[in-house]
PDB file of C-alpha atoms in Angstrom:
ATOM      1  CA  UNK V 127     -18.940  -4.992   7.156  1.00 80.00           C
ATOM      2  CA  UNK V 128     -15.252  -4.269   6.928  1.00 87.00           C
ATOM      3  CA  UNK V 129     -13.676  -1.761   4.637  1.00 93.00           C
ATOM      4  CA  UNK V 130     -10.330  -0.157   3.892  1.00 96.00           C
ATOM      5  CA  UNK V 131      -9.810   3.515   3.153  1.00 96.00           C
ATOM      6  CA  UNK V 132      -6.610   4.900   1.648  1.00 97.00           C
ATOM      7  CA  UNK V 133      -5.483   8.488   2.015  1.00 98.00           C
ATOM      8  CA  UNK V 134      -2.389  10.596   1.616  1.00 98.00           C
ATOM      9  CA  UNK V 135      -2.037  10.675  -2.123  1.00 98.00           C
ATOM     10  CA  UNK V 136      -1.404  13.835  -4.091  1.00 98.00           C
ATOM     11  CA  UNK V 137       0.878  15.691  -6.452  1.00 98.00           C
ATOM     12  CA  UNK V 138       4.553  15.782  -5.585  1.00 98.00           C
ATOM     13  CA  UNK V 139       7.719  16.782  -7.415  1.00 98.00           C
ATOM     14  CA  UNK V 140      10.347  14.194  -8.326  1.00 98.00           C
ATOM     15  CA  UNK V 141      12.501  13.479  -5.300  1.00 98.00           C
ATOM     16  CA  UNK V 142       9.685  14.327  -2.925  1.00 98.00           C
ATOM     17  CA  UNK V 143       7.909  12.214  -0.337  1.00 98.00           C
ATOM     18  CA  UNK V 144       4.406  11.097   0.531  1.00 98.00           C
ATOM     19  CA  UNK V 145       2.978   8.885   3.230  1.00 98.00           C
ATOM     20  CA  UNK V 146      -0.036   6.815   2.331  1.00 98.00           C
ATOM     21  CA  UNK V 147      -2.387   5.499   4.989  1.00 98.00           C
ATOM     22  CA  UNK V 148      -4.670   2.491   4.855  1.00 97.00           C
ATOM     23  CA  UNK V 149      -7.231   2.605   7.633  1.00 97.00           C
ATOM     24  CA  UNK V 150      -9.539  -0.284   8.419  1.00 94.00           C
ATOM     25  CA  UNK V 151     -13.006  -0.152   9.848  1.00 92.00           C
ATOM     26  CA  UNK V 152     -15.255  -3.021  10.827  1.00 92.00           C
ATOM     27  CA  UNK V 153     -12.388  -5.454  11.366  1.00 90.00           C
ATOM     28  CA  UNK V 154      -8.979  -5.592  13.036  1.00 91.00           C
ATOM     29  CA  UNK V 155      -5.883  -5.394  10.877  1.00 90.00           C
ATOM     30  CA  UNK V 156      -3.738  -7.182  13.475  1.00 88.00           C
ATOM     31  CA  UNK V 157      -4.680 -10.568  12.061  1.00 90.00           C
ATOM     32  CA  UNK V 158      -4.178  -9.693   8.405  1.00 94.00           C
ATOM     33  CA  UNK V 159      -1.308  -9.298   6.030  1.00 96.00           C
ATOM     34  CA  UNK V 160      -1.593  -5.925   4.336  1.00 97.00           C
ATOM     35  CA  UNK V 161      -0.338  -5.108   0.898  1.00 97.00           C
ATOM     36  CA  UNK V 162      -0.022  -2.029  -1.259  1.00 98.00           C
ATOM     37  CA  UNK V 163      -0.643  -2.269  -4.983  1.00 98.00           C
ATOM     38  CA  UNK V 164      -0.558   0.324  -7.724  1.00 98.00           C
ATOM     39  CA  UNK V 165      -1.978   0.683 -11.178  1.00 98.00           C
ATOM     40  CA  UNK V 166      -0.796   3.180 -13.739  1.00 97.00           C
ATOM     41  CA  UNK V 167      -2.878   4.059 -16.820  1.00 93.00           C
ATOM     42  CA  UNK V 168      -2.693   1.296 -19.387  1.00 95.00           C
ATOM     43  CA  UNK V 169      -0.756  -1.008 -17.104  1.00 96.00           C
ATOM     44  CA  UNK V 170      -1.643  -3.976 -14.951  1.00 97.00           C
ATOM     45  CA  UNK V 171      -1.964  -3.676 -11.224  1.00 96.00           C
ATOM     46  CA  UNK V 172       1.298  -4.585  -9.514  1.00 97.00           C
ATOM     47  CA  UNK V 173       2.205  -5.403  -5.954  1.00 97.00           C
ATOM     48  CA  UNK V 174       4.389  -2.757  -4.353  1.00 98.00           C
ATOM     49  CA  UNK V 175       4.845  -3.880  -0.776  1.00 98.00           C
ATOM     50  CA  UNK V 176       3.400  -6.161   1.876  1.00 98.00           C
ATOM     51  CA  UNK V 177       3.683  -6.642   5.609  1.00 96.00           C
ATOM     52  CA  UNK V 178       2.955 -10.064   7.006  1.00 95.00           C
ATOM     53  CA  UNK V 179       0.590 -10.648   9.908  1.00 90.00           C
ATOM     54  CA  UNK V 180       2.517 -13.676  11.150  1.00 84.00           C
ATOM     55  CA  UNK V 181       5.937 -12.219  11.867  1.00 88.00           C
ATOM     56  CA  UNK V 182       5.916  -8.689  10.505  1.00 89.00           C
ATOM     57  CA  UNK V 183       8.103  -9.581   7.542  1.00 95.00           C
ATOM     58  CA  UNK V 184       8.076  -6.970   4.811  1.00 97.00           C
ATOM     59  CA  UNK V 185       8.354  -7.350   1.074  1.00 97.00           C
ATOM     60  CA  UNK V 186       8.997  -4.804  -1.659  1.00 98.00           C
ATOM     61  CA  UNK V 187       8.898  -4.514  -5.405  1.00 98.00           C
ATOM     62  CA  UNK V 188      12.501  -4.275  -6.602  1.00 98.00           C
ATOM     63  CA  UNK V 189      11.992  -0.824  -8.093  1.00 97.00           C
ATOM     64  CA  UNK V 190      10.909   0.650  -4.746  1.00 98.00           C
ATOM     65  CA  UNK V 191      13.388  -1.055  -2.433  1.00 98.00           C
ATOM     66  CA  UNK V 192      15.319   1.478  -0.401  1.00 98.00           C
ATOM     67  CA  UNK V 193      12.764   4.203  -1.152  1.00 98.00           C
ATOM     68  CA  UNK V 194       9.470   2.875   0.252  1.00 98.00           C
ATOM     69  CA  UNK V 195       8.798   1.611   3.755  1.00 98.00           C
ATOM     70  CA  UNK V 196       5.689  -0.224   4.905  1.00 98.00           C
ATOM     71  CA  UNK V 197       4.677  -0.186   8.551  1.00 96.00           C
ATOM     72  CA  UNK V 198       1.649  -0.836  10.697  1.00 94.00           C
ATOM     73  CA  UNK V 199       0.169   0.770  13.789  1.00 93.00           C
ATOM     74  CA  UNK V 200      -2.193  -1.772  15.282  1.00 90.00           C
ATOM     75  CA  UNK V 201      -3.413   0.695  17.893  1.00 93.00           C
ATOM     76  CA  UNK V 202      -4.691   2.909  15.071  1.00 95.00           C
ATOM     77  CA  UNK V 203      -5.755  -0.037  12.916  1.00 95.00           C
ATOM     78  CA  UNK V 204      -3.752   1.526  10.103  1.00 96.00           C
ATOM     79  CA  UNK V 205      -0.959   0.545   7.747  1.00 97.00           C
ATOM     80  CA  UNK V 206       1.331   3.127   6.174  1.00 98.00           C
ATOM     81  CA  UNK V 207       3.477   3.334   3.084  1.00 98.00           C
ATOM     82  CA  UNK V 208       6.212   5.927   3.377  1.00 98.00           C
ATOM     83  CA  UNK V 209       7.403   6.838  -0.092  1.00 98.00           C
ATOM     84  CA  UNK V 210      10.642   8.783  -0.484  1.00 98.00           C
ATOM     85  CA  UNK V 211      12.698   9.814  -3.495  1.00 98.00           C
ATOM     86  CA  UNK V 212       9.625   9.581  -5.664  1.00 98.00           C
ATOM     87  CA  UNK V 213      10.030   9.232  -9.407  1.00 98.00           C
ATOM     88  CA  UNK V 214       7.632   9.983 -12.254  1.00 97.00           C
ATOM     89  CA  UNK V 215       7.306   6.239 -12.848  1.00 97.00           C
ATOM     90  CA  UNK V 216       5.757   5.909  -9.375  1.00 98.00           C
ATOM     91  CA  UNK V 217       2.701   7.762 -10.661  1.00 98.00           C
ATOM     92  CA  UNK V 218      -0.330   5.511 -10.248  1.00 98.00           C
ATOM     93  CA  UNK V 219      -3.429   4.860  -8.218  1.00 98.00           C
ATOM     94  CA  UNK V 220      -2.344   3.114  -5.036  1.00 98.00           C
ATOM     95  CA  UNK V 221      -4.561   0.536  -3.347  1.00 98.00           C
ATOM     96  CA  UNK V 222      -4.284  -1.399  -0.125  1.00 97.00           C
ATOM     97  CA  UNK V 223      -5.619  -4.887   0.455  1.00 97.00           C
ATOM     98  CA  UNK V 224      -5.938  -7.146   3.488  1.00 96.00           C
ATOM     99  CA  UNK V 225      -5.738 -10.905   3.435  1.00 94.00           C
ATOM    100  CA  UNK V 226      -4.538 -14.072   5.057  1.00 92.00           C
ATOM    101  CA  UNK V 227      -1.052 -13.843   3.581  1.00 92.00           C
ATOM    102  CA  UNK V 228       0.931 -11.630   1.236  1.00 94.00           C
ATOM    103  CA  UNK V 229       0.835 -14.131  -1.594  1.00 91.00           C
ATOM    104  CA  UNK V 230      -2.957 -14.300  -1.603  1.00 88.00           C
ATOM    105  CA  UNK V 231      -4.000 -10.649  -1.521  1.00 93.00           C
ATOM    106  CA  UNK V 232      -5.241 -10.335  -5.085  1.00 89.00           C
ATOM    107  CA  UNK V 233      -8.196 -12.563  -4.293  1.00 87.00           C
ATOM    108  CA  UNK V 234      -9.008 -10.831  -1.032  1.00 91.00           C
ATOM    109  CA  UNK V 235     -12.415  -9.318  -0.445  1.00 91.00           C
ATOM    110  CA  UNK V 236     -10.856  -6.381   1.408  1.00 94.00           C
ATOM    111  CA  UNK V 237      -9.674  -3.686  -0.976  1.00 96.00           C
ATOM    112  CA  UNK V 238      -9.636   0.071  -0.638  1.00 96.00           C
ATOM    113  CA  UNK V 239     -10.914   2.498  -3.239  1.00 96.00           C
ATOM    114  CA  UNK V 240      -7.462   3.813  -4.124  1.00 97.00           C
ATOM    115  CA  UNK V 241      -5.591   7.090  -3.810  1.00 98.00           C
ATOM    116  CA  UNK V 242      -3.906   8.903  -6.684  1.00 98.00           C
ATOM    117  CA  UNK V 243      -0.188   9.594  -6.536  1.00 98.00           C
ATOM    118  CA  UNK V 244       1.233  11.875  -9.219  1.00 98.00           C
ATOM    119  CA  UNK V 245       4.933  12.610  -9.429  1.00 98.00           C
ATOM    120  CA  UNK V 246       5.609  15.465 -11.768  1.00 97.00           C
ATOM    121  CA  UNK V 247       7.494  18.720 -12.005  1.00 95.00           C
TER     122      UNK V 247
END
């Protein structure tokens, strides 16, 4: 049975960087679009970024464009989210999800357990 495991979260000062990893086991990520979502306390879960399985196209939430970069390493069966110039408003639990396409991830059966990112001085 496939599962996703996120890692790399933590506490970082404003302006700092983190790299989140989303590792898959039990299935191959090559054939899936992978997205990163986040949920802050009291707020709805929002899509942050996605990388398409079909052509490698990437998509970003407007507020993270130019600061976050999504990438995949199929040899390691892992997708990454490089987060630079972090802001306090980036604080949230970050989740990854795998699905047929970026627009259909919310209904996917493949979700990780989440990793906490806290941006604070």
